[in-house]
């Protein structure tokens, strides 16, 4: 090697500061409420587990709205990411009206706050006629709804074909400027039993991959990894627990163990997951963040009827605090 | 499971040597194709003599799979579809209508849960009568507990000057099927699916099926699941 080449090889491409600013700009941290306790980056896979019903889909919708809103529009700050959301509905129960209502609420709220009319937020709960005076921006609403892409899959083969062809089919939407921000899967364990059944029907085993549960999930994980290499996206998947909790733990148990003087006791209680894991190990290794949701009694809000409250616990990374929230018209409201 | 050779008729690129190449990697059907890593397959194809043709075959397979997929809908298209195609059917009872914000939604599964003798069958029959009379649609009623009563449905139908003829017309739109086990239930539902598909092709719109009532689903499933606990004896 000549001297010039050697010097060129030693000379750096960019400084650490330049690299950090590039990476943070490209793959920025996402703070999606109510998952705001842990900032998420592109490449993270979040799994939300809970029995049914525990507001898992509501969390997805809330996160989707934060993703599709723009940062600012016409001088009003919305604090969104302006990215596409891909929603794969395996439960086939999604209600688009709920998404639309929550989006309208957010637009109205941000508009009022932006225009200094925040004091009207409380009053509008009582006087519904006032809402018609403050109209949300229709064009903004339409552009946000267009960033939400939805598809239903009725079995694993459809899911596999969707994942394989996703990259090519998203290209026309991406060409309009927006990137993909989040890939959401509602109920990853939806085809668990049918796939388990087909593994017992596997015929010719030589050299042929049977359509078994492990193979299907492995291929799903493979395809998602390839997608994450090309698009910088976060994957959020909900999972409904299929097996009944043998020993139901509640919040008081958790608090007691954290206050316990014996550290060994607390750590052993923390390591034991409160639900029975049924997804194959390839999926478990793919998941980087885990959340557990459960019902946590009723919440008496002022003057109105009692709503059921749910609690959200981060299992990975393990956080000691548990968020408690209720679901009302405008979305998820954190209570304590 | 569609074997690859069935695709040769329309796509000449899926010929004998492409199929041999796929078979050497354990791919005999379209489903096998879905389970394999396509980039890896293309890398293997590079080593073969007719690499370009094989890779073209893989691309054609991928485009065939893409044709089979559903389209991605955005939020506005979903709303339009909801407003245009999915109306709410009145349940026949004002209290139930206000609870459900209009009625039973088309394209949605509404579950009526309750202990025995709490009026679930009455609601089912009320809904059947309302849809058959007011919405001019046909009703497919699956009854598992011998609780269907045509006389009771006739009572729900509002009278008028032409009461008898109206009752006859309305009742003729409700078809009741008794099933006592889960296998007959599957058969009935699959038969219904086939009938609906052929109906769509023939465009018979006269009394299209608008309501499917299953009364009750738990009596067919609990004997299968058995055991204690609501989830049955799942291992």
Coordinates of C-alpha atoms in Angstrom, one line a residue:
Chain A
X1 CA 0.0 0.0 0.0
X2 CA 1.3 3.4 -0.9
X3 CA 1.5 6.2 1.7
X4 CA -1.5 8.0 0.3
X5 CA -3.7 4.9 0.4
X6 CA -2.5 4.2 4.0
X7 CA -3.3 7.7 5.1
X8 CA -6.7 7.5 3.4
X9 CA -7.4 4.3 5.2
X10 CA -6.6 5.7 8.5
X11 CA -8.4 9.0 8.0
X12 CA -11.9 8.7 9.4
X13 CA -15.2 8.9 7.3
X14 CA -17.0 11.0 9.9
X15 CA -16.5 12.0 13.5
X16 CA -18.5 10.4 16.3
X17 CA -20.6 13.6 16.6
X18 CA -21.5 13.4 12.9
X19 CA -22.4 9.8 13.2
X20 CA -24.6 10.3 16.2
X21 CA -26.5 13.1 14.6
X22 CA -27.0 11.1 11.4
X23 CA -28.2 8.0 13.2
X24 CA -30.5 9.9 15.6
X25 CA -32.0 11.8 12.7
X26 CA -32.4 8.6 10.6
X27 CA -33.6 6.3 13.3
X28 CA -34.9 8.6 15.9
X29 CA -36.4 7.6 19.2
X30 CA -40.1 7.3 19.2
X31 CA -42.1 8.1 22.3
X32 CA -45.5 6.6 21.7
X33 CA -47.9 7.2 24.6
X34 CA -48.9 5.2 26.6
X35 CA -45.7 3.3 25.9
X36 CA -43.7 6.4 26.7
X37 CA -41.8 5.0 29.6
X38 CA -39.3 3.3 27.3
X39 CA -38.2 5.2 24.1
X40 CA -38.4 2.9 21.1
X41 CA -36.1 2.9 18.1
X42 CA -36.4 1.5 14.7
X43 CA -35.6 -2.2 14.9
X44 CA -37.4 -2.7 18.3
X45 CA -40.0 -5.4 18.5
X46 CA -42.6 -4.8 21.2
X47 CA -45.0 -7.5 22.3
X48 CA -48.1 -6.6 24.3
X49 CA -49.6 -9.5 26.1
X50 CA -52.9 -9.6 27.9
X51 CA -56.0 -11.7 28.3
X52 CA -59.1 -10.5 26.4
X53 CA -60.3 -7.8 26.8
X54 CA -57.5 -5.6 28.2
X55 CA -57.4 -2.6 25.8
X56 CA -54.5 -3.9 23.7
X57 CA -56.0 -2.8 20.4
X58 CA -56.7 0.6 22.0
X59 CA -53.0 1.0 22.7
X60 CA -52.3 0.1 19.1
X61 CA -54.8 2.7 17.8
X62 CA -53.4 5.4 20.1
X63 CA -49.8 4.7 19.0
X64 CA -51.0 4.7 15.4
X65 CA -52.5 8.1 15.8
X66 CA -49.3 9.5 17.2
X67 CA -47.5 8.0 14.2
X68 CA -49.8 9.4 11.5
X69 CA -50.2 12.9 12.8
X70 CA -47.7 15.5 11.4
X71 CA -45.4 17.4 13.7
X72 CA -46.9 20.7 12.8
X73 CA -49.6 21.8 10.4
X74 CA -50.7 25.4 9.8
X75 CA -48.8 26.6 12.8
X76 CA -50.5 24.1 15.2
X77 CA -48.2 21.7 16.9
X78 CA -49.5 18.1 16.8
X79 CA -46.3 16.3 17.9
X80 CA -46.7 13.3 15.5
X81 CA -44.2 11.5 13.4
X82 CA -45.9 11.8 10.0
X83 CA -45.1 8.2 9.1
X84 CA -47.1 5.3 7.6
X85 CA -48.6 2.8 9.8
X86 CA -49.1 -0.8 8.5
X87 CA -51.8 -2.6 10.4
X88 CA -52.1 -6.3 9.9
X89 CA -55.3 -7.4 11.5
X90 CA -55.3 -11.2 12.3
X91 CA -58.2 -10.9 14.7
X92 CA -60.4 -9.3 12.0
X93 CA -62.1 -7.2 14.6
X94 CA -60.8 -3.7 13.9
X95 CA -63.3 -0.8 14.1
X96 CA -62.2 2.0 11.8
X97 CA -64.8 4.3 13.4
X98 CA -62.9 4.1 16.7
X99 CA -59.7 5.2 15.0
X100 CA -61.5 8.0 13.2
X101 CA -63.1 9.3 16.5
X102 CA -59.9 9.2 18.4
X103 CA -58.1 11.0 15.6
X104 CA -60.8 13.7 15.5
X105 CA -60.5 14.2 19.3
X106 CA -56.7 14.6 19.0
X107 CA -57.0 17.1 16.2
X108 CA -59.6 19.2 18.2
X109 CA -57.5 19.0 21.3
X110 CA -54.3 20.1 19.6
X111 CA -56.1 22.8 17.7
X112 CA -57.6 24.2 20.9
X113 CA -54.3 24.1 22.7
X114 CA -52.5 25.6 19.8
X115 CA -54.9 28.5 19.6
X116 CA -54.7 29.3 23.3
X117 CA -58.2 28.1 23.9
X118 CA -57.1 25.4 26.3
X119 CA -59.6 26.5 28.9
X120 CA -62.4 25.4 26.6
X121 CA -61.2 21.8 26.9
X122 CA -63.0 21.2 30.1
X123 CA -66.2 23.0 29.1
X124 CA -66.6 21.2 25.9
X125 CA -67.2 18.0 27.8
X126 CA -70.4 19.5 29.0
X127 CA -71.5 21.7 26.1
X128 CA -71.4 19.6 23.0
X129 CA -72.8 22.3 20.8
X130 CA -69.6 24.3 21.1
X131 CA -67.7 21.6 19.2
X132 CA -69.3 22.6 16.0
X133 CA -67.8 26.1 16.3
X134 CA -64.3 24.8 16.4
X135 CA -63.9 22.6 13.3
X136 CA -60.9 20.4 12.8
X137 CA -58.9 20.7 9.6
X138 CA -60.6 18.3 7.1
X139 CA -57.6 18.2 4.8
X140 CA -55.3 17.2 7.7
X141 CA -57.8 14.6 8.8
X142 CA -57.9 13.0 5.3
X143 CA -54.1 13.1 4.9
X144 CA -53.7 11.4 8.3
X145 CA -56.2 8.7 7.5
X146 CA -54.5 8.0 4.3
X147 CA -51.3 7.2 6.1
X148 CA -53.0 4.4 7.9
X149 CA -52.8 1.2 5.9
X150 CA -54.8 -1.8 6.8
X151 CA -55.0 -5.4 5.8
X152 CA -56.8 -8.5 7.1
X153 CA -55.4 -12.0 7.1
X154 CA -57.6 -15.0 7.7
X155 CA -54.8 -17.7 8.0
X156 CA -51.1 -18.1 8.2
X157 CA -50.6 -18.6 4.5
X158 CA -52.2 -15.2 3.8
X159 CA -50.0 -13.7 6.4
X160 CA -46.9 -15.2 4.9
X161 CA -47.8 -14.0 1.4
X162 CA -48.5 -10.5 2.7
X163 CA -45.2 -10.3 4.4
X164 CA -43.3 -11.6 1.4
X165 CA -44.9 -9.1 -1.0
X166 CA -45.1 -6.2 1.4
X167 CA -41.9 -4.5 0.3
X168 CA -43.1 -4.3 -3.3
X169 CA -46.6 -3.2 -2.6
X170 CA -45.6 -0.4 -0.2
X171 CA -43.4 1.2 -2.8
X172 CA -46.1 3.3 -4.5
X173 CA -47.2 4.7 -1.1
X174 CA -43.6 5.4 -0.1
X175 CA -43.0 7.2 -3.4
X176 CA -45.4 9.9 -2.2
X177 CA -42.8 10.8 0.4
X178 CA -43.8 9.2 3.7
X179 CA -41.8 6.3 5.2
X180 CA -43.1 3.4 7.1
X181 CA -42.9 4.1 10.9
X182 CA -44.7 1.2 12.6
X183 CA -45.8 -2.3 11.6
X184 CA -48.6 -3.4 13.9
X185 CA -49.9 -6.9 14.2
X186 CA -53.1 -7.4 16.1
X187 CA -52.9 -10.7 17.8
X188 CA -49.9 -12.7 16.7
X189 CA -51.2 -15.9 18.3
X190 CA -54.5 -15.8 16.3
X191 CA -53.6 -18.9 14.2
X192 CA -51.9 -20.8 16.9
X193 CA -54.3 -23.7 17.2
X194 CA -54.9 -24.1 13.5
X195 CA -51.2 -24.2 12.9
X196 CA -50.6 -26.7 15.6
X197 CA -53.2 -28.9 14.0
X198 CA -51.6 -28.7 10.6
X199 CA -48.2 -29.8 12.1
X200 CA -49.8 -33.1 13.0
X201 CA -50.9 -33.5 9.4
X202 CA -47.4 -33.2 8.0
X203 CA -46.9 -35.8 5.3
X204 CA -43.7 -36.4 3.4
X205 CA -40.9 -35.4 5.8
X206 CA -37.8 -35.8 3.6
X207 CA -36.3 -32.6 2.5
X208 CA -39.6 -30.8 2.7
X209 CA -40.5 -28.1 5.2
X210 CA -43.9 -29.0 6.7
X211 CA -46.4 -26.3 7.4
X212 CA -46.0 -26.6 11.1
X213 CA -46.3 -24.0 13.8
X214 CA -42.5 -23.6 14.3
X215 CA -41.8 -23.4 10.6
X216 CA -44.5 -20.8 10.0
X217 CA -43.4 -18.6 12.9
X218 CA -39.7 -19.0 11.8
X219 CA -40.6 -17.8 8.3
X220 CA -42.7 -14.9 9.7
X221 CA -39.7 -13.8 11.9
X222 CA -37.3 -14.1 8.9
X223 CA -39.5 -12.0 6.7
X224 CA -39.9 -9.4 9.3
X225 CA -36.2 -9.2 9.9
X226 CA -35.7 -8.6 6.2
X227 CA -38.3 -5.9 6.3
X228 CA -36.6 -4.2 9.2
X229 CA -33.3 -4.2 7.4
X230 CA -34.8 -2.2 4.5
X231 CA -37.3 0.0 6.3
X232 CA -36.5 1.6 9.6
X233 CA -39.6 0.5 11.5
X234 CA -40.8 -0.5 14.9
X235 CA -42.9 -3.7 15.2
X236 CA -45.7 -3.7 17.8
X237 CA -47.6 -7.0 18.2
X238 CA -50.4 -7.8 20.6
X239 CA -50.8 -11.3 21.9
X240 CA -53.9 -12.7 23.6
X241 CA -53.1 -15.2 26.3
X242 CA -54.6 -18.5 25.4
X243 CA -54.1 -20.3 28.7
X244 CA -55.9 -19.4 31.8
X245 CA -53.8 -17.9 34.7
X246 CA -53.4 -20.7 37.2
X247 CA -52.4 -18.3 40.0
X248 CA -53.7 -14.9 39.3
X249 CA -51.3 -12.2 40.5
X250 CA -52.5 -8.7 41.2
X251 CA -51.0 -5.3 41.8
X252 CA -50.7 -5.7 45.5
X253 CA -48.5 -8.8 45.1
X254 CA -46.2 -6.9 42.9
X255 CA -45.9 -3.9 45.3
X256 CA -45.2 -6.2 48.2
X257 CA -42.5 -8.0 46.4
X258 CA -40.7 -4.8 45.5
X259 CA -40.9 -3.6 49.1
X260 CA -39.6 -6.9 50.4
X261 CA -36.3 -6.8 52.2
X262 CA -35.1 -10.0 50.7
X263 CA -33.7 -9.3 47.2
X264 CA -33.6 -12.9 46.2
X265 CA -37.4 -13.2 46.7
X266 CA -38.2 -10.2 44.6
X267 CA -36.0 -11.2 41.7
X268 CA -37.4 -14.7 41.6
X269 CA -41.0 -13.3 41.5
X270 CA -40.0 -10.9 38.8
X271 CA -38.5 -13.5 36.6
X272 CA -41.5 -15.7 36.5
X273 CA -43.8 -14.4 33.8
X274 CA -47.4 -14.0 34.9
X275 CA -48.7 -15.8 31.9
X276 CA -47.9 -19.1 30.1
X277 CA -45.9 -18.5 26.9
X278 CA -47.1 -20.4 23.9
X279 CA -45.2 -18.7 21.0
X280 CA -42.2 -20.7 19.7
X281 CA -38.7 -19.8 20.7
X282 CA -37.9 -18.1 17.3
X283 CA -40.6 -15.5 18.1
X284 CA -39.5 -15.1 21.7
X285 CA -35.9 -14.5 20.7
X286 CA -37.1 -11.9 18.1
X287 CA -39.0 -9.8 20.7
X288 CA -37.0 -7.0 22.3
X289 CA -39.6 -5.4 24.6
X290 CA -42.4 -7.0 26.5
X291 CA -45.5 -5.5 28.1
X292 CA -48.1 -7.2 30.2
X293 CA -51.6 -5.9 30.6
X294 CA -54.3 -6.9 33.0
X295 CA -57.6 -5.7 34.3
X296 CA -57.2 -3.8 37.6
X297 CA -60.6 -3.1 39.0
X298 CA -63.0 -0.2 38.4
X299 CA -62.3 3.4 38.4
X300 CA -64.8 5.9 39.6
X301 CA -64.5 9.1 37.5
X302 CA -66.1 12.2 38.8
X303 CA -69.8 12.1 38.2
X304 CA -69.9 9.5 35.5
X305 CA -70.3 5.8 35.7
X306 CA -67.4 3.6 36.7
X307 CA -65.1 2.5 33.9
X308 CA -62.9 -0.5 34.0
X309 CA -59.3 0.3 34.6
X310 CA -56.3 -1.6 33.2
X311 CA -52.8 -1.8 34.3
X312 CA -49.7 -1.9 32.0
X313 CA -46.5 -3.5 33.3
X314 CA -43.1 -3.5 31.4
X315 CA -41.6 -6.9 31.7
X316 CA -38.6 -6.3 29.4
X317 CA -36.9 -4.0 30.3
X318 CA -38.1 -4.6 33.8
X319 CA -39.6 -1.4 35.3
X320 CA -40.9 -1.3 38.8
X321 CA -43.7 1.2 38.2
X322 CA -47.1 0.0 36.8
X323 CA -49.2 2.4 34.8
X324 CA -52.9 2.3 35.4
X325 CA -55.3 3.8 32.8
X326 CA -58.9 3.9 31.7
X327 CA -60.3 4.0 28.2
X328 CA -62.7 6.8 27.4
X329 CA -63.9 8.5 24.3
X330 CA -60.7 10.4 23.6
X331 CA -58.5 7.4 24.0
X332 CA -56.3 6.2 26.8
X333 CA -56.1 8.3 29.9
X334 CA -53.5 7.5 32.5
X335 CA -54.9 7.5 35.9
X336 CA -52.0 6.7 38.3
Chain B
X1 CA -52.1 -27.3 -1.6
X2 CA -51.6 -26.4 -5.2
X3 CA -48.7 -28.3 -6.8
X4 CA -46.5 -26.2 -9.0
X5 CA -47.2 -28.1 -12.2
X6 CA -50.7 -26.8 -12.3
X7 CA -49.3 -23.3 -12.9
X8 CA -47.5 -24.4 -16.0
X9 CA -50.6 -24.0 -18.2
X10 CA -50.8 -20.3 -17.8
X11 CA -47.2 -19.5 -17.0
X12 CA -44.8 -21.2 -19.4
X13 CA -41.8 -20.2 -17.3
X14 CA -42.8 -22.7 -14.6
X15 CA -41.5 -25.5 -16.7
X16 CA -40.0 -28.8 -16.0
X17 CA -36.5 -27.6 -15.1
X18 CA -37.9 -24.9 -12.8
X19 CA -39.9 -27.5 -11.0
X20 CA -36.9 -29.8 -10.8
X21 CA -34.9 -27.0 -9.3
X22 CA -37.6 -26.3 -6.8
X23 CA -38.0 -30.0 -6.0
X24 CA -34.3 -30.2 -5.2
X25 CA -34.9 -27.7 -2.4
X26 CA -38.0 -29.4 -1.2
X27 CA -40.5 -27.1 -2.8
X28 CA -43.4 -29.0 -4.5
X29 CA -46.4 -26.7 -3.9
X30 CA -47.1 -23.0 -3.6
X31 CA -47.3 -23.3 0.2
X32 CA -43.8 -24.7 0.3
X33 CA -42.7 -21.7 -1.8
X34 CA -44.1 -19.4 0.9
X35 CA -42.1 -21.1 3.6
X36 CA -38.8 -20.7 1.9
X37 CA -36.4 -17.8 1.9
X38 CA -36.5 -16.4 -1.6
X39 CA -33.2 -14.6 -1.6
X40 CA -31.5 -17.8 -0.5
X41 CA -33.3 -19.6 -3.4
X42 CA -32.2 -17.0 -5.8
X43 CA -28.6 -17.4 -4.6
X44 CA -28.9 -21.1 -5.2
X45 CA -30.3 -20.4 -8.7
X46 CA -27.2 -18.3 -9.5
X47 CA -25.1 -21.5 -9.4
X48 CA -27.3 -23.3 -12.0
X49 CA -26.7 -23.2 -15.7
X50 CA -30.0 -21.4 -16.6
X51 CA -29.7 -18.9 -13.7
X52 CA -31.6 -16.1 -15.4
X53 CA -34.6 -18.2 -16.4
X54 CA -34.8 -19.7 -12.9
X55 CA -34.7 -16.2 -11.3
X56 CA -37.4 -15.1 -13.7
X57 CA -39.5 -18.1 -12.6
X58 CA -39.1 -17.0 -9.0
X59 CA -40.2 -13.5 -9.8
X60 CA -43.2 -14.8 -11.7
X61 CA -44.1 -16.9 -8.6
X62 CA -43.9 -13.9 -6.4
X63 CA -46.1 -11.9 -8.7
X64 CA -48.7 -14.7 -8.7
X65 CA -48.7 -14.7 -4.9
X66 CA -49.1 -10.9 -5.0
X67 CA -52.2 -11.3 -7.1
X68 CA -53.8 -13.6 -4.6
X69 CA -53.2 -11.1 -1.7
X70 CA -55.8 -8.7 -0.5
X71 CA -55.2 -5.0 -1.3
X72 CA -53.9 -2.6 1.3
X73 CA -56.7 -0.2 2.2
X74 CA -56.0 3.2 3.8
X75 CA -58.1 4.8 6.5
X76 CA -60.3 6.8 4.1
X77 CA -61.1 3.7 2.0
X78 CA -62.0 1.8 5.1
X79 CA -64.4 4.5 6.1
X80 CA -66.0 4.7 2.7
X81 CA -66.5 0.9 2.6
X82 CA -68.1 1.1 6.1
X83 CA -70.5 3.8 5.0
X84 CA -71.4 2.3 1.7
X85 CA -71.6 -1.4 2.4
X86 CA -71.9 -2.0 6.1
X87 CA -75.2 -0.7 7.4
X88 CA -76.6 -1.4 10.8
X89 CA -79.6 -3.7 11.0
X90 CA -82.2 -2.6 13.6
X91 CA -82.7 -5.3 16.2
X92 CA -86.4 -4.7 16.5
X93 CA -86.1 -3.4 20.1
X94 CA -85.4 0.3 20.8
X95 CA -83.5 -0.4 24.0
X96 CA -81.1 -2.8 22.2
X97 CA -80.8 -0.3 19.3
X98 CA -79.7 2.5 21.6
X99 CA -77.3 0.2 23.4
X100 CA -75.7 -0.9 20.1
X101 CA -75.8 2.6 18.7
X102 CA -78.1 1.8 15.8
X103 CA -78.3 -1.9 15.7
X104 CA -76.4 -5.0 14.7
X105 CA -73.5 -3.9 12.4
X106 CA -73.1 -5.7 9.1
X107 CA -69.7 -7.4 8.9
X108 CA -69.6 -7.6 12.7
X109 CA -70.1 -10.5 15.0
X110 CA -72.4 -9.6 18.0
X111 CA -72.3 -12.0 20.9
X112 CA -75.2 -12.2 23.3
X113 CA -73.9 -13.7 26.5
X114 CA -76.0 -14.5 29.6
X115 CA -77.1 -17.3 31.9
X116 CA -79.9 -19.6 30.8
X117 CA -83.4 -18.2 30.7
X118 CA -82.2 -14.6 30.4
X119 CA -84.0 -13.8 27.2
X120 CA -81.2 -14.4 24.6
X121 CA -83.4 -16.6 22.3
X122 CA -86.1 -13.9 22.5
X123 CA -83.6 -11.3 21.2
X124 CA -82.5 -13.7 18.5
X125 CA -86.1 -14.2 17.3
X126 CA -86.8 -10.5 17.5
X127 CA -83.8 -9.7 15.4
X128 CA -84.8 -12.3 12.8
X129 CA -88.3 -11.0 12.6
X130 CA -87.1 -7.4 12.3
X131 CA -84.6 -8.1 9.5
X132 CA -87.0 -10.3 7.5
X133 CA -89.8 -7.8 7.7
X134 CA -88.2 -4.3 7.7
X135 CA -84.9 -4.8 6.0
X136 CA -86.3 -7.2 3.3
X137 CA -83.5 -9.7 3.7
X138 CA -83.3 -13.3 4.4
X139 CA -82.3 -14.8 7.7
X140 CA -80.3 -18.0 8.3
X141 CA -81.2 -19.3 11.8
X142 CA -79.1 -22.1 13.3
X143 CA -80.9 -23.6 16.3
X144 CA -79.1 -26.0 18.7
X145 CA -81.6 -26.2 21.5
X146 CA -85.0 -26.6 19.9
X147 CA -86.0 -23.2 20.9
X148 CA -87.0 -21.8 17.5
X149 CA -90.7 -21.0 17.4
X150 CA -92.4 -19.7 14.2
X151 CA -95.4 -18.7 16.2
X152 CA -93.4 -16.4 18.4
X153 CA -91.8 -14.8 15.4
X154 CA -95.2 -14.2 13.9
X155 CA -96.2 -12.4 17.1
X156 CA -93.3 -10.0 16.6
X157 CA -94.4 -9.0 13.1
X158 CA -96.5 -5.9 13.2
X159 CA -100.0 -6.4 12.0
X160 CA -101.7 -4.4 9.3
X161 CA -104.5 -4.7 6.9
X162 CA -102.7 -7.5 5.1
X163 CA -101.5 -9.4 8.2
X164 CA -101.8 -13.0 7.0
X165 CA -100.0 -12.5 3.7
X166 CA -97.3 -10.4 5.3
X167 CA -96.7 -13.0 7.9
X168 CA -96.4 -15.7 5.2
X169 CA -93.9 -13.6 3.2
X170 CA -91.8 -12.7 6.2
X171 CA -91.7 -16.2 7.6
X172 CA -90.7 -17.6 4.2
X173 CA -87.5 -15.5 4.4
X174 CA -86.3 -17.2 7.6
X175 CA -84.7 -20.6 7.2
X176 CA -84.2 -22.5 10.3
X177 CA -81.6 -25.3 10.6
X178 CA -81.3 -27.6 13.7
X179 CA -77.8 -28.8 14.5
X180 CA -76.9 -30.7 17.6
X181 CA -73.1 -31.1 17.3
X182 CA -70.1 -29.1 16.1
X183 CA -69.6 -31.3 12.9
X184 CA -73.1 -30.7 11.6
X185 CA -72.5 -27.0 12.4
X186 CA -69.3 -26.9 10.3
X187 CA -71.2 -28.7 7.4
X188 CA -74.1 -26.3 7.6
X189 CA -71.8 -23.2 7.6
X190 CA -69.7 -24.5 4.7
X191 CA -72.8 -25.3 2.7
X192 CA -73.9 -21.7 3.4
X193 CA -70.6 -20.3 2.2
X194 CA -70.7 -22.3 -1.0
X195 CA -74.3 -21.1 -1.6
X196 CA -73.4 -17.5 -1.0
X197 CA -70.5 -17.7 -3.4
X198 CA -72.7 -19.0 -6.2
X199 CA -75.3 -16.4 -5.3
X200 CA -72.8 -13.6 -5.8
X201 CA -71.8 -15.0 -9.2
X202 CA -75.4 -15.2 -10.3
X203 CA -76.2 -11.7 -8.9
X204 CA -79.4 -12.9 -7.3
X205 CA -80.2 -9.9 -5.2
X206 CA -83.8 -10.5 -4.3
X207 CA -83.6 -11.7 -0.8
X208 CA -80.0 -11.7 0.0
X209 CA -78.8 -13.1 3.3
X210 CA -78.5 -10.4 5.8
X211 CA -78.5 -12.1 9.2
X212 CA -77.0 -15.3 10.5
X213 CA -78.2 -16.3 13.9
X214 CA -76.6 -19.1 15.9
X215 CA -78.5 -20.0 19.0
X216 CA -76.4 -21.0 20.9
X217 CA -72.8 -21.7 20.0
X218 CA -71.8 -22.7 23.5
X219 CA -73.9 -25.8 23.5
X220 CA -72.0 -27.2 20.5
X221 CA -68.5 -26.3 21.7
X222 CA -68.6 -27.2 25.5
X223 CA -69.1 -30.9 24.9
X224 CA -65.9 -30.9 22.8
X225 CA -63.8 -28.8 25.2
X226 CA -65.1 -30.3 28.4
X227 CA -63.2 -30.1 31.6
X228 CA -63.2 -27.4 34.2
X229 CA -62.5 -23.7 33.5
X230 CA -63.7 -21.6 30.7
X231 CA -60.8 -22.5 28.4
X232 CA -61.5 -26.2 28.5
X233 CA -58.7 -28.8 28.7
X234 CA -56.2 -27.2 26.4
X235 CA -52.9 -28.9 27.0

